[in-house]
PDB file of C-alpha atoms in Angstrom:
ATOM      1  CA  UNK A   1       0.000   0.000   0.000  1.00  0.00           C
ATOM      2  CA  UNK A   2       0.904   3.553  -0.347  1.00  0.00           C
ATOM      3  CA  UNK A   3       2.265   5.253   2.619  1.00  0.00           C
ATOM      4  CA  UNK A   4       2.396   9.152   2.904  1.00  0.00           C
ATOM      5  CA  UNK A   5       4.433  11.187   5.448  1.00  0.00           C
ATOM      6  CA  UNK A   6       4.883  14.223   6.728  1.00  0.00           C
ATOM      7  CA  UNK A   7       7.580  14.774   8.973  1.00  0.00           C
ATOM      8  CA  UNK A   8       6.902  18.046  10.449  1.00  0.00           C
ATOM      9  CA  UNK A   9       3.940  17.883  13.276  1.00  0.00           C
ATOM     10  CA  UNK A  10       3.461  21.324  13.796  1.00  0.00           C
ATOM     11  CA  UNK A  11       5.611  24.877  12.282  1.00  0.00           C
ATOM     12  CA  UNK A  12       5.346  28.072  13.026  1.00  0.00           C
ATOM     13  CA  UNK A  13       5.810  31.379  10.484  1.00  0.00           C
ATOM     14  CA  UNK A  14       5.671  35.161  11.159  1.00  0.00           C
ATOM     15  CA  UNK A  15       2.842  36.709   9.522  1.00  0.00           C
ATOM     16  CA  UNK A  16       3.432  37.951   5.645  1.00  0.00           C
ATOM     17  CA  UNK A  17       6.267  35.742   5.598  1.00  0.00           C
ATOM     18  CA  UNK A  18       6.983  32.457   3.441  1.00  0.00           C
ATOM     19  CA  UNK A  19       6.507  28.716   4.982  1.00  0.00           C
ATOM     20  CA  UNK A  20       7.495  25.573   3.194  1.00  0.00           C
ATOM     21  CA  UNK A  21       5.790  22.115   4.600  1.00  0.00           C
ATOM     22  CA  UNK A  22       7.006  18.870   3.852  1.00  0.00           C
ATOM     23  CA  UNK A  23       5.932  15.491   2.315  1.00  0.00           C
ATOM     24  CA  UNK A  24       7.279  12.475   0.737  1.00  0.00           C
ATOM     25  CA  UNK A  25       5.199   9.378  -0.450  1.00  0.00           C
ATOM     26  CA  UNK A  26       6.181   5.898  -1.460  1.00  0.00           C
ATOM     27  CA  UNK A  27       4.799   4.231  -4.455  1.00  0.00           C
ATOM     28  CA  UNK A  28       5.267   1.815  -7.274  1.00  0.00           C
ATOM     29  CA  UNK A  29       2.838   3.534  -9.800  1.00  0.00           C
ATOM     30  CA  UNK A  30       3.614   6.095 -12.553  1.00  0.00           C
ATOM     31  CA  UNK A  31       0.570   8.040 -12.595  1.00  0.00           C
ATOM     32  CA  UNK A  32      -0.632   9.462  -9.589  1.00  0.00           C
ATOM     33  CA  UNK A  33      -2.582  12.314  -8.119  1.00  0.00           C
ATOM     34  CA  UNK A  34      -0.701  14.843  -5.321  1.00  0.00           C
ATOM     35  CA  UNK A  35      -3.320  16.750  -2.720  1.00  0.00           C
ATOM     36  CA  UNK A  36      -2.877  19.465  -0.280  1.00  0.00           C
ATOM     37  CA  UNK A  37      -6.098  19.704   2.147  1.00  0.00           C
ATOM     38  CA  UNK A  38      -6.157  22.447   5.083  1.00  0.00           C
ATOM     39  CA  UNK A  39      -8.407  21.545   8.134  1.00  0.00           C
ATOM     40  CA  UNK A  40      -9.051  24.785  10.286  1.00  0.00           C
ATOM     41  CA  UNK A  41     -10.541  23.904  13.944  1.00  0.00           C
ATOM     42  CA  UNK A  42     -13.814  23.383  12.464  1.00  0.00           C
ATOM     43  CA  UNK A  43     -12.169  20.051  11.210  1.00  0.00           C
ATOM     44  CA  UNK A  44     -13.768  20.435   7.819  1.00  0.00           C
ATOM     45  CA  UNK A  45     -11.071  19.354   4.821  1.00  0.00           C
ATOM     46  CA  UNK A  46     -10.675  21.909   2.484  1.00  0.00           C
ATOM     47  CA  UNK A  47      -8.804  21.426  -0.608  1.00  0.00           C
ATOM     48  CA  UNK A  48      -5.867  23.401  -1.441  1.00  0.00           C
ATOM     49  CA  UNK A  49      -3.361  22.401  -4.401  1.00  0.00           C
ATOM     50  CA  UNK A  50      -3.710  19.371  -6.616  1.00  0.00           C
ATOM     51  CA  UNK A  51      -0.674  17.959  -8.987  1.00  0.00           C
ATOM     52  CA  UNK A  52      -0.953  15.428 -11.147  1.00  0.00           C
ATOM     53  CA  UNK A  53       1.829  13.124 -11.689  1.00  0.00           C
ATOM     54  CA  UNK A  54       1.901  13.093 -15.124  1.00  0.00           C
ATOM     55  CA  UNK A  55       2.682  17.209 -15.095  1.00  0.00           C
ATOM     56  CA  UNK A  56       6.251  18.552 -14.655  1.00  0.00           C
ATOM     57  CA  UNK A  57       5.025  21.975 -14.211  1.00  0.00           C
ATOM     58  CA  UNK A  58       4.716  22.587 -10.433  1.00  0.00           C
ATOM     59  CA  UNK A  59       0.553  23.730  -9.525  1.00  0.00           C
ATOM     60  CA  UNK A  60       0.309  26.929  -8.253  1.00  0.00           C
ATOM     61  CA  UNK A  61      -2.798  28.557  -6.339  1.00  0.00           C
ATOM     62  CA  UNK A  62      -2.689  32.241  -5.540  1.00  0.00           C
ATOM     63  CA  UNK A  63      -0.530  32.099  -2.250  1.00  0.00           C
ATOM     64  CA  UNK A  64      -0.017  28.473  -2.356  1.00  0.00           C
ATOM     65  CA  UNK A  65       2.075  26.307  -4.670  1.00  0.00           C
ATOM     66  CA  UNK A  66       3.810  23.144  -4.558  1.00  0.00           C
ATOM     67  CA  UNK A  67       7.666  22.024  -5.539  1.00  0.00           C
ATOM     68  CA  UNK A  68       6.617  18.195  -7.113  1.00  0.00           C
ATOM     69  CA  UNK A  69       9.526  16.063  -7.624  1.00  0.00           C
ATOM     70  CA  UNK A  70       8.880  12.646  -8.839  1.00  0.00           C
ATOM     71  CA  UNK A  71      11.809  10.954  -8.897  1.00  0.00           C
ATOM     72  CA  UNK A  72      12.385  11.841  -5.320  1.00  0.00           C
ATOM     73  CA  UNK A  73       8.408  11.343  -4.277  1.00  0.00           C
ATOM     74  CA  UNK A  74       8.670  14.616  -2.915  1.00  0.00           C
ATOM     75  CA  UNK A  75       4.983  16.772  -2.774  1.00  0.00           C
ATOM     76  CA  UNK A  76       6.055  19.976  -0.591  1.00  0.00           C
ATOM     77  CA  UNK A  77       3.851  23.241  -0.141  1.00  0.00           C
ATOM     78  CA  UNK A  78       4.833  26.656  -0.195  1.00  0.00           C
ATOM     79  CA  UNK A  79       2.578  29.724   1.382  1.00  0.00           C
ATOM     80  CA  UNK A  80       3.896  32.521   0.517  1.00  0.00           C
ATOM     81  CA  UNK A  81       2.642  35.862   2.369  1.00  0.00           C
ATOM     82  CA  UNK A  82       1.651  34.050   5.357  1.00  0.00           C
ATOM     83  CA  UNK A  83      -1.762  35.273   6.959  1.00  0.00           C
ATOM     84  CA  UNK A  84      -3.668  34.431  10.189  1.00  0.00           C
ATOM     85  CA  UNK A  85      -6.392  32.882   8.193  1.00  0.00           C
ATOM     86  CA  UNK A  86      -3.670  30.174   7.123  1.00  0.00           C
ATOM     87  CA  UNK A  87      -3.439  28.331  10.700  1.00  0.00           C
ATOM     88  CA  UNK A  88      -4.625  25.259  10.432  1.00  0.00           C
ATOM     89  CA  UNK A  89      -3.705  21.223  10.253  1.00  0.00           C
ATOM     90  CA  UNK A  90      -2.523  20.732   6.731  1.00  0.00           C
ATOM     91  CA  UNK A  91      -2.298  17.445   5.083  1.00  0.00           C
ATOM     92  CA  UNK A  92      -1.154  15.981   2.395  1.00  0.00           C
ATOM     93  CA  UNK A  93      -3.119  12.911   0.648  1.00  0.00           C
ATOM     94  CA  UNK A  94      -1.521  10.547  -2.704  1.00  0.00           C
ATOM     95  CA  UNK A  95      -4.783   8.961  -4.849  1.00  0.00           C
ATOM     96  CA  UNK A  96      -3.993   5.993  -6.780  1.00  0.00           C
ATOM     97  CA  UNK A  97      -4.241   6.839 -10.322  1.00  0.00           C
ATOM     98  CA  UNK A  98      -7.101   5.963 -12.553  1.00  0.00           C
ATOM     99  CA  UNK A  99      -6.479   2.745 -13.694  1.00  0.00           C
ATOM    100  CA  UNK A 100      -7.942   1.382 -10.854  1.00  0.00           C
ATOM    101  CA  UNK A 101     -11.894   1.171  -9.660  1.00  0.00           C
ATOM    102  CA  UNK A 102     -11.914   3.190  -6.748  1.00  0.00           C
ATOM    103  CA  UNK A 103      -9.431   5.934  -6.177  1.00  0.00           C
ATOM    104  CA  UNK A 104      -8.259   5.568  -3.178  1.00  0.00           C
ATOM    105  CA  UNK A 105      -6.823   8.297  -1.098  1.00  0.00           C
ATOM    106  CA  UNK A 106      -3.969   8.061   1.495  1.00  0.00           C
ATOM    107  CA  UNK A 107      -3.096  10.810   3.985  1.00  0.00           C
ATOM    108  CA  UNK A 108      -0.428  12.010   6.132  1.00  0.00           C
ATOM    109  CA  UNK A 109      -0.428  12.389   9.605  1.00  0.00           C
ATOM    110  CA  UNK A 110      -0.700  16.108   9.362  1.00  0.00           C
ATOM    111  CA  UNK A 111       1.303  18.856   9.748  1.00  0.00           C
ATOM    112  CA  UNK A 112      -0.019  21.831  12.314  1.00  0.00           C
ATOM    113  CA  UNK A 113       0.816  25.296  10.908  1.00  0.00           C
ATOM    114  CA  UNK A 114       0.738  28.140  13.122  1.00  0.00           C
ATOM    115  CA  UNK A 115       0.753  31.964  12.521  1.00  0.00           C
ATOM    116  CA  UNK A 116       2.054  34.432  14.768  1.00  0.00           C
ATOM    117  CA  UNK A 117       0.713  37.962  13.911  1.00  0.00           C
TER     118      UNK A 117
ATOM    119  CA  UNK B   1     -24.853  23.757  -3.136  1.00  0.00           C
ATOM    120  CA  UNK B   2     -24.851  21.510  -0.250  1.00  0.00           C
ATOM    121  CA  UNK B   3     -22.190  18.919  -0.853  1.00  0.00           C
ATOM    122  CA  UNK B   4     -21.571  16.431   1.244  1.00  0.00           C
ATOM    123  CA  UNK B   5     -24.046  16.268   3.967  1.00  0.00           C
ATOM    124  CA  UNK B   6     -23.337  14.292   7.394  1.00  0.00           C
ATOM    125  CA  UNK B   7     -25.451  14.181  10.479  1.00  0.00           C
ATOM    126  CA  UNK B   8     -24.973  13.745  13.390  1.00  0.00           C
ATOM    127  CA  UNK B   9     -22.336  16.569  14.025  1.00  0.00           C
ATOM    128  CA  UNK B  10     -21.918  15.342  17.334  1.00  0.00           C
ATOM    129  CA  UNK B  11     -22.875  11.911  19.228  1.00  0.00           C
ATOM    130  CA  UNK B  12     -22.245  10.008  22.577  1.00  0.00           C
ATOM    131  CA  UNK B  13     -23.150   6.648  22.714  1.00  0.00           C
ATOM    132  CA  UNK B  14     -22.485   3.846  25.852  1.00  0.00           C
ATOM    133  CA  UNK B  15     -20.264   1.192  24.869  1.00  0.00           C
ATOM    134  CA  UNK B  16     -22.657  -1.529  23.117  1.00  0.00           C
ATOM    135  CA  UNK B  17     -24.962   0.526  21.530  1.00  0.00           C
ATOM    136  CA  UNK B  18     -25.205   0.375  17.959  1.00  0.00           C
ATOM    137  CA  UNK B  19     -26.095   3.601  16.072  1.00  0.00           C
ATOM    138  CA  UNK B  20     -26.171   5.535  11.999  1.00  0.00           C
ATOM    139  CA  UNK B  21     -24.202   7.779  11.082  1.00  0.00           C
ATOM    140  CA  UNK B  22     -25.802   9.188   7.787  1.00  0.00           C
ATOM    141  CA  UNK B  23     -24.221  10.248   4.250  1.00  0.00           C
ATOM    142  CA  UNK B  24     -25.531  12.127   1.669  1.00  0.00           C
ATOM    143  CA  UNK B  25     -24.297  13.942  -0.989  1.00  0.00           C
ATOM    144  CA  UNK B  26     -26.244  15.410  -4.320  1.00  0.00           C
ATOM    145  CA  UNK B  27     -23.296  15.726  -6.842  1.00  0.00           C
ATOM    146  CA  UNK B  28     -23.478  12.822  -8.680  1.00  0.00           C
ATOM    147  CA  UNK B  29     -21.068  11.259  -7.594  1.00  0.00           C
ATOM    148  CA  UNK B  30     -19.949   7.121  -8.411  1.00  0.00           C
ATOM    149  CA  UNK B  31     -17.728   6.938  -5.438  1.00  0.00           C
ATOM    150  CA  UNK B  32     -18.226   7.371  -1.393  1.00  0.00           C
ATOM    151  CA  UNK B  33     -15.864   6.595   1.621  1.00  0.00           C
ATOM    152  CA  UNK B  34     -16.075   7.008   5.169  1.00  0.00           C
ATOM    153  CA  UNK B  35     -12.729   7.830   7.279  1.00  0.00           C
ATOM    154  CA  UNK B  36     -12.083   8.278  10.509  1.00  0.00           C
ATOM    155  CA  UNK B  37      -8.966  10.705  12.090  1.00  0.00           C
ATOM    156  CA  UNK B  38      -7.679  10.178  15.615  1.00  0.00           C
ATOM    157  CA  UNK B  39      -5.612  12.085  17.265  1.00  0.00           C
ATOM    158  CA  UNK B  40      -2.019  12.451  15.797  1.00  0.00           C
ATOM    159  CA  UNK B  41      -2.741  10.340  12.691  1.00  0.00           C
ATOM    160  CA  UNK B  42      -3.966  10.797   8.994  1.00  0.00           C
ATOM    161  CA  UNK B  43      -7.813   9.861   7.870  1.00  0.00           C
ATOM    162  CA  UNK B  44      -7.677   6.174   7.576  1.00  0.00           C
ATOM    163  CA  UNK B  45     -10.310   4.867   4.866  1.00  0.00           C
ATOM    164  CA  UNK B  46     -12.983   2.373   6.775  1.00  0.00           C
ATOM    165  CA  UNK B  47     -15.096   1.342   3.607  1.00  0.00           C
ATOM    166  CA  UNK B  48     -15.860   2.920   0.298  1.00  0.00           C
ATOM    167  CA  UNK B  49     -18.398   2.225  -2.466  1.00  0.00           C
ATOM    168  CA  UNK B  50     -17.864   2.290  -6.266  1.00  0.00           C
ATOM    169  CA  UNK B  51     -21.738   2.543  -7.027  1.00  0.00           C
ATOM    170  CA  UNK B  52     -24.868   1.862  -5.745  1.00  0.00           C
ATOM    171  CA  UNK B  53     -24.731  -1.568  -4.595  1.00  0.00           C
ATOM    172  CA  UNK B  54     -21.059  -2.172  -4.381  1.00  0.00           C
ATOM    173  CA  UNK B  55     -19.138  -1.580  -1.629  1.00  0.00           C
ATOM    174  CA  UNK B  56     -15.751  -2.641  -0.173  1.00  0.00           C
ATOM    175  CA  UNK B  57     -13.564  -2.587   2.693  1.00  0.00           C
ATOM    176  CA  UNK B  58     -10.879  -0.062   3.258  1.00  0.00           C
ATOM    177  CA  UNK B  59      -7.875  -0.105   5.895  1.00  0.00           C
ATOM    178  CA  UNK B  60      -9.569  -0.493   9.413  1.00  0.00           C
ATOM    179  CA  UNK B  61     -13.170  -1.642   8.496  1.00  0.00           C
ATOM    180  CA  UNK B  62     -13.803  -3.984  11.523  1.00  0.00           C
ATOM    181  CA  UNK B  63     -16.794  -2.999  13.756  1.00  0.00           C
ATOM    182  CA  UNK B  64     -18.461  -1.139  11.207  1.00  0.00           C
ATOM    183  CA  UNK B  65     -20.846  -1.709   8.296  1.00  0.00           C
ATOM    184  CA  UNK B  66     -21.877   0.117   5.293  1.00  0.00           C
ATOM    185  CA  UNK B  67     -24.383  -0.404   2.219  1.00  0.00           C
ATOM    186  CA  UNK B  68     -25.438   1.753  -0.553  1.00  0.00           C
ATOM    187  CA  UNK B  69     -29.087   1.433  -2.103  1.00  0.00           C
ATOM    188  CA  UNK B  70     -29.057   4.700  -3.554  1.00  0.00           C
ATOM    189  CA  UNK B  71     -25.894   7.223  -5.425  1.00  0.00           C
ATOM    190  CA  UNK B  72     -27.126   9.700  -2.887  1.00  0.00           C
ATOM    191  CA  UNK B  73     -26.529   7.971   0.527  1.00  0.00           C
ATOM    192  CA  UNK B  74     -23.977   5.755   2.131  1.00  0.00           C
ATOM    193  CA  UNK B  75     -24.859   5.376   6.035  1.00  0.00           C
ATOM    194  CA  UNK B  76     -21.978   3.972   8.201  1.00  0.00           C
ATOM    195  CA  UNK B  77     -23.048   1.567  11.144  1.00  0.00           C
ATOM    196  CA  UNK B  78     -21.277   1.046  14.001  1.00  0.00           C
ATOM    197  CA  UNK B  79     -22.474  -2.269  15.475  1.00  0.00           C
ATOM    198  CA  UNK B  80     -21.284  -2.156  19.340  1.00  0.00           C
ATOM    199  CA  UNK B  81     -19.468   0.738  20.178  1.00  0.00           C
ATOM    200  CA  UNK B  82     -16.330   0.332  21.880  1.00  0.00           C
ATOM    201  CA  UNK B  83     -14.239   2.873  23.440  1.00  0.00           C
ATOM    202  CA  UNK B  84     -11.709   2.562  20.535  1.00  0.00           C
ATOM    203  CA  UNK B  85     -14.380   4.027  18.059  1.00  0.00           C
ATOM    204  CA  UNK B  86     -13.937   7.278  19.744  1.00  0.00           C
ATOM    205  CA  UNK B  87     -12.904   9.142  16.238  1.00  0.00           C
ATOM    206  CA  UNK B  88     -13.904  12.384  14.212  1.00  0.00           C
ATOM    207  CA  UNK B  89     -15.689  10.671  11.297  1.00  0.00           C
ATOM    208  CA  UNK B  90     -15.735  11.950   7.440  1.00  0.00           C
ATOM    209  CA  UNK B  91     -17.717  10.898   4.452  1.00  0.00           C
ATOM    210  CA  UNK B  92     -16.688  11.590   1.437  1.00  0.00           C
ATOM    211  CA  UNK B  93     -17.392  11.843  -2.261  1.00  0.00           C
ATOM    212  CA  UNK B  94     -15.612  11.896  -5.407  1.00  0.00           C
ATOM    213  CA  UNK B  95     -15.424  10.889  -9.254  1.00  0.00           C
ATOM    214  CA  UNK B  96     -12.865  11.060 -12.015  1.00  0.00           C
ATOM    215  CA  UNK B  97     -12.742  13.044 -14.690  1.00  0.00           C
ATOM    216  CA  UNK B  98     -13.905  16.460 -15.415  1.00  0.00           C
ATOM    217  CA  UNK B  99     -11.930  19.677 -14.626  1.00  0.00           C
ATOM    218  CA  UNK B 100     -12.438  18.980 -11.403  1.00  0.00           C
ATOM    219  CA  UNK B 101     -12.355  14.690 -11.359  1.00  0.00           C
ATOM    220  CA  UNK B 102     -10.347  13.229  -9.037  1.00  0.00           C
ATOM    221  CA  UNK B 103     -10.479  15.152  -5.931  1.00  0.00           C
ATOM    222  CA  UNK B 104     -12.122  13.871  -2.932  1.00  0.00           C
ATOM    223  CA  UNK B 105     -14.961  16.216  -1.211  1.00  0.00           C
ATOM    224  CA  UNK B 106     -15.580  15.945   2.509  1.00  0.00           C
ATOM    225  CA  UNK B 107     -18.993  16.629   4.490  1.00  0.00           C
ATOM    226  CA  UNK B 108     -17.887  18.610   7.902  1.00  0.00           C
ATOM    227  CA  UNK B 109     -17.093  15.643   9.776  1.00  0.00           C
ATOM    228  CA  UNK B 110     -18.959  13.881  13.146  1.00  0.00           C
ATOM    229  CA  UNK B 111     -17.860  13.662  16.403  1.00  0.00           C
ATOM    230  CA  UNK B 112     -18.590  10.301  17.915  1.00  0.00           C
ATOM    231  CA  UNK B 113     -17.630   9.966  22.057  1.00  0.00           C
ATOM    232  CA  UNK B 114     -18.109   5.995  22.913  1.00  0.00           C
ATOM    233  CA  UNK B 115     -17.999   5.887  26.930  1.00  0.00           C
TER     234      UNK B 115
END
């Protein structure tokens, strides 16, 4: 099975500034899908970034983007311009790619991001 | 637009009781999954469905069941609460293709205490 990890449990960043989070997969498969989800304390997932393997060019979303390197199985995400509204459990999540039935999603263990004003 | 849709938000239950949590979601989608996420660790996948009438078990499916009669609904069933069921609880939704195929959307998640 697919494992994902994050190694970082919780960071911290200075408001405006730029944070970098961290997360490395293992896999055997070629084509894959990448996910970034924020949870604020409401504990609803939101998504945030989405690569797909088969892309070279990194996905970028307004403040957020993403530094994919496959060969590595390397997914980290950059927020630039840091705000308050940013704190929140962050996790990363591989989906097998679509040659199978169901696409199955596996998540990290999370990576707490806090923002000090 | 309502999504995913879970109820309850928040439940206790005595160890033994059995009890619903309800799923439903109005997007169309082929494929639903229930998670759980404990403290510390990532959402691990209980049981998903593929379509109406298909389901399938996913990395920790023991104590709980699942069926799906209808595209719209897929109620997860805990059959004897034990203390170890003590989770935050997400359904999910999702389908592939499209602009926006394969990404995964959550309902807001349920709070289950077992005592």
């Amino acid at each position: 099975a697919q494992t994902v990890t994050q190694s970082q449990p919780e960071m911290s960043v200075q408001e405006a500034e730029t944070v970098t989070l961290s997360c490395t997969y293992d896999t055997s498969e070629s084509d894959y899908y990448l996910f970034w989800y924020k949870q604020p304390p409401s504990r609803q997932m939101i998504l945030v970034i989405r690569q797909e393997a088969y892309k070279q060019q990194n996905a970028t979303e307004n403040r957020f983007s993403v530094n994919f390197q496959k060969a590595a199985k390397s997914f980290s995400l950059k927020i630039s311009d840091s705000q308050l509204g940013d704190a929140a459990m962050y996790f990363c999540a591989y989906r097998t790619g679509p040659l199978y039935n169901f696409n199955k999603f596996y998540f990290g263990s999370g990576t707490k991001l806090n923002v000090k004003p | 637009n309502a999504g995913v849709t879970q109820t309850p938000k928040f439940q206790v239950l005595k160890t033994g009781q059995s009890m619903t949590l309800q799923c439903a979601q109005d997007m169309n989608h082929e494929y639903m999954s229930w998670y759980r996420q404990d403290p510390g660790m990532g959402l691990r996948l209980i049981h998903y469905s593929v379509g109406a009438g298909i389901t399938d078990q996913g990395e920790v499916p023991n104590g709980y069941n699942v069926s799906r009669s209808t595209t719209e609904d897929f109620p997860l069933r805990l059959l004897s609460a034990a203390p170890s069921q003590t989770s935050v609880y997400f359904c999910a939704s999702s389908y592939v293709g499209g602009s926006s195929g394969n990404t995964i959307y959550f309902g807001e998640g349920s709070w289950l205490t077992v005592v």
